[in-house]
mmCIF file of C-alpha atoms in Angstrom:
data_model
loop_
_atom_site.group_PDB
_atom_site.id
_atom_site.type_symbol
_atom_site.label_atom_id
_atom_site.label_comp_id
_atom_site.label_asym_id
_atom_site.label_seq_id
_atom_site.Cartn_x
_atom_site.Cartn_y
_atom_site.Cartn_z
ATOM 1 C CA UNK A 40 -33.451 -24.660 98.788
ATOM 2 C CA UNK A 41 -31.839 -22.159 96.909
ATOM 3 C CA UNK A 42 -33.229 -23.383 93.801
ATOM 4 C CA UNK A 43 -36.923 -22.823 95.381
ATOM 5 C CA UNK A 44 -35.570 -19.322 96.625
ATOM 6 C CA UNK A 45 -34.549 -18.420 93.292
ATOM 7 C CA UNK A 46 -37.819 -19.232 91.455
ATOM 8 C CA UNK A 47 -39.971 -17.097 94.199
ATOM 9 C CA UNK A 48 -37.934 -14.127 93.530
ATOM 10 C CA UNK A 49 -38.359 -14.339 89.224
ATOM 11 C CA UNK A 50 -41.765 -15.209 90.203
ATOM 12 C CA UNK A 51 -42.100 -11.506 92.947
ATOM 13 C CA UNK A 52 -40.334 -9.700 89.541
ATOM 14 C CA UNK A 53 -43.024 -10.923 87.161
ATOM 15 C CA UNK A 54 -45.871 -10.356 88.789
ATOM 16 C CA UNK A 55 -44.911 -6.423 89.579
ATOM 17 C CA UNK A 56 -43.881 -6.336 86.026
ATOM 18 C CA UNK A 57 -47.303 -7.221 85.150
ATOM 19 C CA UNK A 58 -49.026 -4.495 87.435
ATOM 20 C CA UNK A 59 -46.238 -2.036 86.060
ATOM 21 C CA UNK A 60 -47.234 -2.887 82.533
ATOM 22 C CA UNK A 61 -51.107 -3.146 83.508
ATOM 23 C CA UNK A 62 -50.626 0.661 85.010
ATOM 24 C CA UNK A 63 -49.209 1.946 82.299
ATOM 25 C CA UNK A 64 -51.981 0.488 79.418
ATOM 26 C CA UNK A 65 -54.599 1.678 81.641
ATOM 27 C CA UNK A 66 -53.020 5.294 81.521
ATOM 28 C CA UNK A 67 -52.847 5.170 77.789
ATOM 29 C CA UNK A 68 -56.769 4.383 77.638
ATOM 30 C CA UNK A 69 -58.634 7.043 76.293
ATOM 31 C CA UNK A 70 -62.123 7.874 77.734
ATOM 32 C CA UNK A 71 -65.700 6.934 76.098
ATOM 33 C CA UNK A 72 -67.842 9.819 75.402
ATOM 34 C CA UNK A 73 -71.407 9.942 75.282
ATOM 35 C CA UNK A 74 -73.823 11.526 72.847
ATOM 36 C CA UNK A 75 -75.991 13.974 74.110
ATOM 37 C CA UNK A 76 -78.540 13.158 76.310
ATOM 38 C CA UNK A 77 -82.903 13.974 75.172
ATOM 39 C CA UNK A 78 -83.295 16.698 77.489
ATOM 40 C CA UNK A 79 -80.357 18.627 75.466
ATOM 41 C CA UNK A 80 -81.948 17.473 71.763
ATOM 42 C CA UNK A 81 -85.320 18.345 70.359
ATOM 43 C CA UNK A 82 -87.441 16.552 67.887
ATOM 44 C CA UNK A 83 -89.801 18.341 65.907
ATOM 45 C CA UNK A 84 -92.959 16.567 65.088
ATOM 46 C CA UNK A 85 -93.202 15.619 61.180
ATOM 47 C CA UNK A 86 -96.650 17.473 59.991
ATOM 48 C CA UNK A 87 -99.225 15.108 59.360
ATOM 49 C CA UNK A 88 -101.551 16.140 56.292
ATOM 50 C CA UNK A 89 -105.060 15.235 55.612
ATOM 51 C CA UNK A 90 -104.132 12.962 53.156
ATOM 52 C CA UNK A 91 -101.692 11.022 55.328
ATOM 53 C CA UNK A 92 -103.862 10.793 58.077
ATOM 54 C CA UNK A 93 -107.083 9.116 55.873
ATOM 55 C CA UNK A 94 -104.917 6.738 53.500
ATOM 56 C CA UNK A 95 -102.419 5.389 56.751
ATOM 57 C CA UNK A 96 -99.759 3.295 55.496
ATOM 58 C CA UNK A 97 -97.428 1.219 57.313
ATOM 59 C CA UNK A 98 -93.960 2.895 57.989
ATOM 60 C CA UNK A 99 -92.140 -0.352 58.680
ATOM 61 C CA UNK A 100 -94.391 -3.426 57.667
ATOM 62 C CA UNK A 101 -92.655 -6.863 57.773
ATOM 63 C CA UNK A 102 -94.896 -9.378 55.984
ATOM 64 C CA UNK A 103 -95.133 -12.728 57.830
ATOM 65 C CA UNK A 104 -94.868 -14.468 54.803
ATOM 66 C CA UNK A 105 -98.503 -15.331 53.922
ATOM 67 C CA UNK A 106 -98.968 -12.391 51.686
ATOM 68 C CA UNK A 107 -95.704 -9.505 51.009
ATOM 69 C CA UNK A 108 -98.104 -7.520 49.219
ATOM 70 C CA UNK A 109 -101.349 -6.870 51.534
ATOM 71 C CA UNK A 110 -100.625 -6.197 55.458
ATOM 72 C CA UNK A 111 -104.775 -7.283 56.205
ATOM 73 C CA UNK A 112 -104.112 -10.536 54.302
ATOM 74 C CA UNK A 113 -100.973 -11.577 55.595
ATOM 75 C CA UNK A 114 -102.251 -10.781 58.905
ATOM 76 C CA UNK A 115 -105.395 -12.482 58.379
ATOM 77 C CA UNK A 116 -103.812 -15.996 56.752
ATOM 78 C CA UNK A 117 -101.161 -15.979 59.869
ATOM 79 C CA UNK A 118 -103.955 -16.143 62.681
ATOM 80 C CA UNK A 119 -105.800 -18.329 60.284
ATOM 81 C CA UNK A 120 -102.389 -20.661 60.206
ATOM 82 C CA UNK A 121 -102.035 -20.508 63.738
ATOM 83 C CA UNK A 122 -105.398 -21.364 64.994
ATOM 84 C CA UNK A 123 -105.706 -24.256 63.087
ATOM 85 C CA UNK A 124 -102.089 -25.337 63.989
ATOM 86 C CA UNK A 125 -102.496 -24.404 67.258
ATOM 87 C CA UNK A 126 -106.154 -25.369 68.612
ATOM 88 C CA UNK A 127 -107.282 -27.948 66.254
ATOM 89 C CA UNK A 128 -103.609 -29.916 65.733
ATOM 90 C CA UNK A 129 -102.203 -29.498 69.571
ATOM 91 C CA UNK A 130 -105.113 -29.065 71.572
ATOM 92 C CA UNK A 131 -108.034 -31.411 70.096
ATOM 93 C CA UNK A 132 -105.366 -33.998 68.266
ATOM 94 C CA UNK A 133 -103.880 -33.924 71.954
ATOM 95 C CA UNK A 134 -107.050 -35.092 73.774
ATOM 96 C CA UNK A 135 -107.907 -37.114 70.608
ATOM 97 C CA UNK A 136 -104.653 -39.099 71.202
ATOM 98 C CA UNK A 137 -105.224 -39.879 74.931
ATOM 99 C CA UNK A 138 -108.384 -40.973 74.714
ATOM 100 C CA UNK A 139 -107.838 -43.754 71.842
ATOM 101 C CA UNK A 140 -108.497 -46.781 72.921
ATOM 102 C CA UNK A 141 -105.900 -49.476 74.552
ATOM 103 C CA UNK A 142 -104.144 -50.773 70.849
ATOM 104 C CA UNK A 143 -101.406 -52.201 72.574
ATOM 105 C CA UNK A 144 -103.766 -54.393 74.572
ATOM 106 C CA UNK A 145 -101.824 -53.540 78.130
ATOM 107 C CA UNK A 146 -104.864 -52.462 80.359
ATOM 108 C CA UNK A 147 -106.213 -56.059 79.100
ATOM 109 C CA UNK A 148 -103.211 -58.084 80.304
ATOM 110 C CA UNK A 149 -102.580 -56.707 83.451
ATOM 111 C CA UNK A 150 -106.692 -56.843 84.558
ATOM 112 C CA UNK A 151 -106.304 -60.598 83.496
ATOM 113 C CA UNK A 152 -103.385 -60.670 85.696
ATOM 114 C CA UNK A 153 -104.868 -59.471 88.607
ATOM 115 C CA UNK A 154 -107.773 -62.080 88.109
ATOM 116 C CA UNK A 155 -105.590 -64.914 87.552
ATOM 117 C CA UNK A 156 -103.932 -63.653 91.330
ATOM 118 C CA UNK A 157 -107.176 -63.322 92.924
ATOM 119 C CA UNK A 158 -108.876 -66.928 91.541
ATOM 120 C CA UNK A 159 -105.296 -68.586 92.924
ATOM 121 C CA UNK A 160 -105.680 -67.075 96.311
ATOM 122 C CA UNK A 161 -109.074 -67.944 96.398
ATOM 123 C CA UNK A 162 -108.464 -71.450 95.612
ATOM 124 C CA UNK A 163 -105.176 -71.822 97.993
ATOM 125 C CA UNK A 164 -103.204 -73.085 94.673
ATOM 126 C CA UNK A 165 -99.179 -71.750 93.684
ATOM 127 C CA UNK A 166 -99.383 -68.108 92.711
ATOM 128 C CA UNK A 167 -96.903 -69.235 90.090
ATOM 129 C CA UNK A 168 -96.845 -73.387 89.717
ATOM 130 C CA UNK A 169 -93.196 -74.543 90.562
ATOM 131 C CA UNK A 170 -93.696 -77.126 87.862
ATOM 132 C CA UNK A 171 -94.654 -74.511 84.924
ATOM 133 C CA UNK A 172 -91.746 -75.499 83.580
ATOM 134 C CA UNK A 173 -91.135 -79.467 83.087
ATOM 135 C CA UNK A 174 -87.742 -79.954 85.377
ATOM 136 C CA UNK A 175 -86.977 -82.984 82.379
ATOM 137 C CA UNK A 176 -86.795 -80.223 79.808
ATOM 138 C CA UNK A 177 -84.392 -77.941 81.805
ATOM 139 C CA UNK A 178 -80.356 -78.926 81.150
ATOM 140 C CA UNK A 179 -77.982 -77.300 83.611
ATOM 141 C CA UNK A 180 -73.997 -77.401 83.465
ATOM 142 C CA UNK A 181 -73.238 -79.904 86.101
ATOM 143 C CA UNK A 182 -70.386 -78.839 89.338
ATOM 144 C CA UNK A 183 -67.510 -79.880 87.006
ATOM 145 C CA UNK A 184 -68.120 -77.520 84.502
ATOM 146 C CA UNK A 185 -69.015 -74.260 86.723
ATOM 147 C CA UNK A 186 -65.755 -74.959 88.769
ATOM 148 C CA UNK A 187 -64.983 -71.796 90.599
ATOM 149 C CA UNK A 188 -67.782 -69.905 88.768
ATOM 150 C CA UNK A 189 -69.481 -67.430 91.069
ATOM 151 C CA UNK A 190 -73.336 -67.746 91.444
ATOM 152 C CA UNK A 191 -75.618 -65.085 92.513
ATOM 153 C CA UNK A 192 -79.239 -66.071 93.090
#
């Protein structure tokens, strides 16, 4: 017991050392300042000549890497890239794909299937013959050898 009472009280002293410690740090923060905010700054307008205004050229162009030379080009060859990637690839190769016919032949066997069900029924035969199999074929372990074996059906 006084083991347990002994750890509690080293445990009290830490923790208010660590909110005496936290205190102080915080104290010793300085504060953030701001800059100034746009109603206390003005920005002049850059004068536009006549030049400037009938030969525009593009402050901060970023080619997308079709052309790094001509801004109409590159802009031209990246729709270009995109509509055929985009439309013709994805969209028609999309419907192109779903619509190919059955190669793996499943719609066939399971409409066979079906048939095969409906002519048995119709005839009052076995859905499935219990001698599809020939039982002479079949070899099975006899009660000696499965012992104690388990055997789930």
């Amino acid at each position: 017991m006084s083991a347990l009472f002994r750890v509690t009280s080293r445990a009290v002293a830490l923790q208010r050392s660590l909110v005496a410690n936290q205190a102080a740090t915080l104290r010793a923060c300085r504060s953030i300042k701001t800059s100034p905010k746009k109603d206390e700054t003005i920005a002049a307008p850059a004068s536009v000549t006549t030049e400037d205004f009938a030969n525009p050229s593009p402050k901060n162009w970023m080619s997308y890497g079709f052309d790094y030379k001509d801004q109409a080009e590159d802009r031209k060859a990246t729709k270009a890239t995109f509509f055929v990637t985009v439309t013709l690839c994805l969209v028609w190769g999309t419907f192109y794909w779903s619509y190919l016919p059955d190669t793996q032949i499943r719609d066939w066997a399971q409409r066979e299937g079906f048939l095969e069900l409906r002519r048995r029924e119709q005839a009052g035969v076995d859905l499935v013959s219990p001698d599809y199999v020939d039982p002479a074929s079949i070899s099975l372990p006899s009660d000696e050898d499965l012992a104690n074996t388990e055997i789930i059906i």
